[in-house]
Coordinates of C-alpha atoms in Angstrom, one line a residue:
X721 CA -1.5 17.3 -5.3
X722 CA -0.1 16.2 -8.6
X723 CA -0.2 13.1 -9.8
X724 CA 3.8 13.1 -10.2
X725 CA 4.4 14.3 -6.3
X726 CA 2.1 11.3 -5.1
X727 CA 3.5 9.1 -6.6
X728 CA 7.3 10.2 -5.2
X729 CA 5.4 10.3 -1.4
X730 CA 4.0 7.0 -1.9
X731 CA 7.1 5.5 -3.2
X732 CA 9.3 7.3 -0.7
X733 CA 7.1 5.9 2.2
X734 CA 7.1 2.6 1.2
X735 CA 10.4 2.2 0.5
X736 CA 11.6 4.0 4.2
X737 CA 8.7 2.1 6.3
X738 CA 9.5 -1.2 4.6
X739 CA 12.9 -1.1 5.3
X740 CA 13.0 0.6 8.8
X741 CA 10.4 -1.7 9.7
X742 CA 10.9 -5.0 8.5
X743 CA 14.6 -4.4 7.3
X744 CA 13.1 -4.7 3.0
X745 CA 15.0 -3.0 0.6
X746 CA 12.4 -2.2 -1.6
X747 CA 13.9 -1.5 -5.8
X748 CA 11.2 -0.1 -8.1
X749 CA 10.5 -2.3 -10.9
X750 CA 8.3 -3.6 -13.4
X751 CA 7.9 -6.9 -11.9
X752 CA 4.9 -9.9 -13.0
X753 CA 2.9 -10.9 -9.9
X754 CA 2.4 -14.1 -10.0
X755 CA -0.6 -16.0 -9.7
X756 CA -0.3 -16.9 -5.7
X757 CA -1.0 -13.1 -4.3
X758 CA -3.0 -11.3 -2.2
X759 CA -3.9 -7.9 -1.9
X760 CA -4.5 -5.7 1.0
X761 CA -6.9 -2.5 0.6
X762 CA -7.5 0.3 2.9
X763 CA -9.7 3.4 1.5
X764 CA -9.9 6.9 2.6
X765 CA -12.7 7.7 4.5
X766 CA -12.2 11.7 5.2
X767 CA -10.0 13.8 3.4
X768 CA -9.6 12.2 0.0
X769 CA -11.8 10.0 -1.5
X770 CA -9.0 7.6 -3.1
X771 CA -7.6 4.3 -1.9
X772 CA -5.0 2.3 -1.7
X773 CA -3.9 -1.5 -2.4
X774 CA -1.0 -3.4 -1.7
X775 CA -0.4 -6.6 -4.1
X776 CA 2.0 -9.0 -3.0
X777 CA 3.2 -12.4 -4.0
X778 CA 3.3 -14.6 -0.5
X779 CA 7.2 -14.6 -1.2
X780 CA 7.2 -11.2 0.1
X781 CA 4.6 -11.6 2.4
X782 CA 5.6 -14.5 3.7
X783 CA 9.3 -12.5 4.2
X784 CA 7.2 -9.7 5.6
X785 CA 5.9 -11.6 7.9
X786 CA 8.9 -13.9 9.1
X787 CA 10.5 -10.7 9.6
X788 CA 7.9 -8.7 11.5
X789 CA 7.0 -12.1 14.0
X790 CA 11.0 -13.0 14.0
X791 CA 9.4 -16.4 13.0
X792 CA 10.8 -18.8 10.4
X793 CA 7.4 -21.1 10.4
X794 CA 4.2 -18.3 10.2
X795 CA 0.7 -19.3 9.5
X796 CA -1.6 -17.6 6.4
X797 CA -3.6 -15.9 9.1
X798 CA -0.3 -14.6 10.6
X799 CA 0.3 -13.4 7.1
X800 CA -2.9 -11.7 6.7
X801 CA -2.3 -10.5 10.1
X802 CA 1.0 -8.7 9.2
X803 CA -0.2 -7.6 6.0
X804 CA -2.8 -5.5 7.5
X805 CA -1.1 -4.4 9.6
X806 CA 2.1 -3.3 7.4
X807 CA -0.5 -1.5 5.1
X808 CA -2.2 0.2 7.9
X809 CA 1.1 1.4 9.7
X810 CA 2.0 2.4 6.0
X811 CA -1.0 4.5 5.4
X812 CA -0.8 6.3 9.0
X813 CA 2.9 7.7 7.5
X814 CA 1.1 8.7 3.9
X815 CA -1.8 10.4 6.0
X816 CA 1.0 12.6 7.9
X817 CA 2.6 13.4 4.7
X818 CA -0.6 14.1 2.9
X819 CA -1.1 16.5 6.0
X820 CA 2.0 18.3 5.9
X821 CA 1.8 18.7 2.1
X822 CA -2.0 19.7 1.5
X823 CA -3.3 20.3 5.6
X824 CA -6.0 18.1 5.1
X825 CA -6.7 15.5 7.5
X826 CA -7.1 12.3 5.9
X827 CA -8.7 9.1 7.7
X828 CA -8.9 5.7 6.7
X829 CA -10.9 2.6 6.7
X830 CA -9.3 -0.4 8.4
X831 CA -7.7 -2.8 6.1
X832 CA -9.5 -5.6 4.1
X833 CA -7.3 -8.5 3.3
X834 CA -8.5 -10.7 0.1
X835 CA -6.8 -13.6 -1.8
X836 CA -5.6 -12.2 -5.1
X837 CA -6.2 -9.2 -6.9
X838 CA -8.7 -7.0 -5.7
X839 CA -9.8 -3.7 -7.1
X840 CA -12.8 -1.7 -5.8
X841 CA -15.9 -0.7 -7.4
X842 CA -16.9 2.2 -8.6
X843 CA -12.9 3.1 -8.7
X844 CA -9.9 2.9 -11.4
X845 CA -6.5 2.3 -10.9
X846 CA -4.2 5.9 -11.4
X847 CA -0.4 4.2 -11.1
X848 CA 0.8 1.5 -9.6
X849 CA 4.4 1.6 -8.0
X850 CA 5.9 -2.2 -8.4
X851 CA 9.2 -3.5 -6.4
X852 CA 11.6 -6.3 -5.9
X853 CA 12.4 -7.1 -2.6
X854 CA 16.4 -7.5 -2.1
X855 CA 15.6 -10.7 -0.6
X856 CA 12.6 -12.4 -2.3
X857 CA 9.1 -11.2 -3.8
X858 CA 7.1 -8.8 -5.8
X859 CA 4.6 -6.2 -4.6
X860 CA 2.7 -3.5 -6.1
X861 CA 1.5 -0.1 -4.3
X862 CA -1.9 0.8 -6.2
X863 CA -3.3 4.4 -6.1
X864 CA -7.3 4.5 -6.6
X865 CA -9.6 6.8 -7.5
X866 CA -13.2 7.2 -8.3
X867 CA -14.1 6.8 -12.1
X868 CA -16.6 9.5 -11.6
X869 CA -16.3 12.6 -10.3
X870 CA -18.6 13.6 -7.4
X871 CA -19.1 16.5 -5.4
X872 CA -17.5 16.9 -2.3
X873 CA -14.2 16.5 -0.8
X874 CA -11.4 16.0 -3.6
X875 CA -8.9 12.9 -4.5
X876 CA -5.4 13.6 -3.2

């Protein structure tokens, strides 16, 4: 798929499943991250052999989350709760895209949640997709793929 098409899935996704689900109007912008994020990575495990990364500043996340839980007061392990989750819930509607556009069947790992920015090894970043919420925070949807090519199946 070209690189141009992903990234109008991804951004599409994210945008529809943020706001059906949490009620997140997400605006695409170049916004700085702060220095109080986290970042929530899930990778491919059949199909593609790319990843994915959401970065978020704990205004969003903590948003997500009061929104998700219906909750003014949330803990940081129901943030990194809700954060996997949101990523994972996310990915299943990218994998069912992916499918109808290429008819591969992608899989994914389950989601890692770190303080910060993480990247992973072996892997470089091919766009990044960063938002405002309408209501408060930054994020940024990272596309990864390996920095060298192997054989087997393909990157998306």
């Amino acid at each position: 798929m070209p690189e141009e098409k992903l990234r109008e899935v991804l951004d599409q996704i994210a945008r529809k499943v943020t706001e059906d689900s949490v009620g997140i109007r997400l605006v695409q912008r170049e916004p700085e991250l702060g220095s109080d994020i986290c970042t929530v990575h899930i990778s491919f495990r059949q199909g593609f052999r790319s990843s994915l990364s959401l970065r978020a500043d704990t205004a969003m996340l903590t948003h997500l989350t009061q929104s998700m839980l219906k909750e003014d007061s949330v803990t940081s392990q129901d943030l990194e709760d809700v954060a996997k989750e949101y990523l994972n819930v996310l990915c299943g509607h990218i994998a069912a895209a992916l499918y109808r556009a290429t008819r591969v069947v992608a899989r994914f790992s389950v989601p890692s949640f770190h303080r910060g920015t993480y990247s992973p090894e072996d892997h470089r970043e091919q766009f990044v997709l960063s938002y405002v919420g309408d209501r408060a925070g930054t994020a940024q949807l990272v596309h990864h793929v390996p920095t060298a090519r192997e054989g087997g199946e393909g990157t998306i």
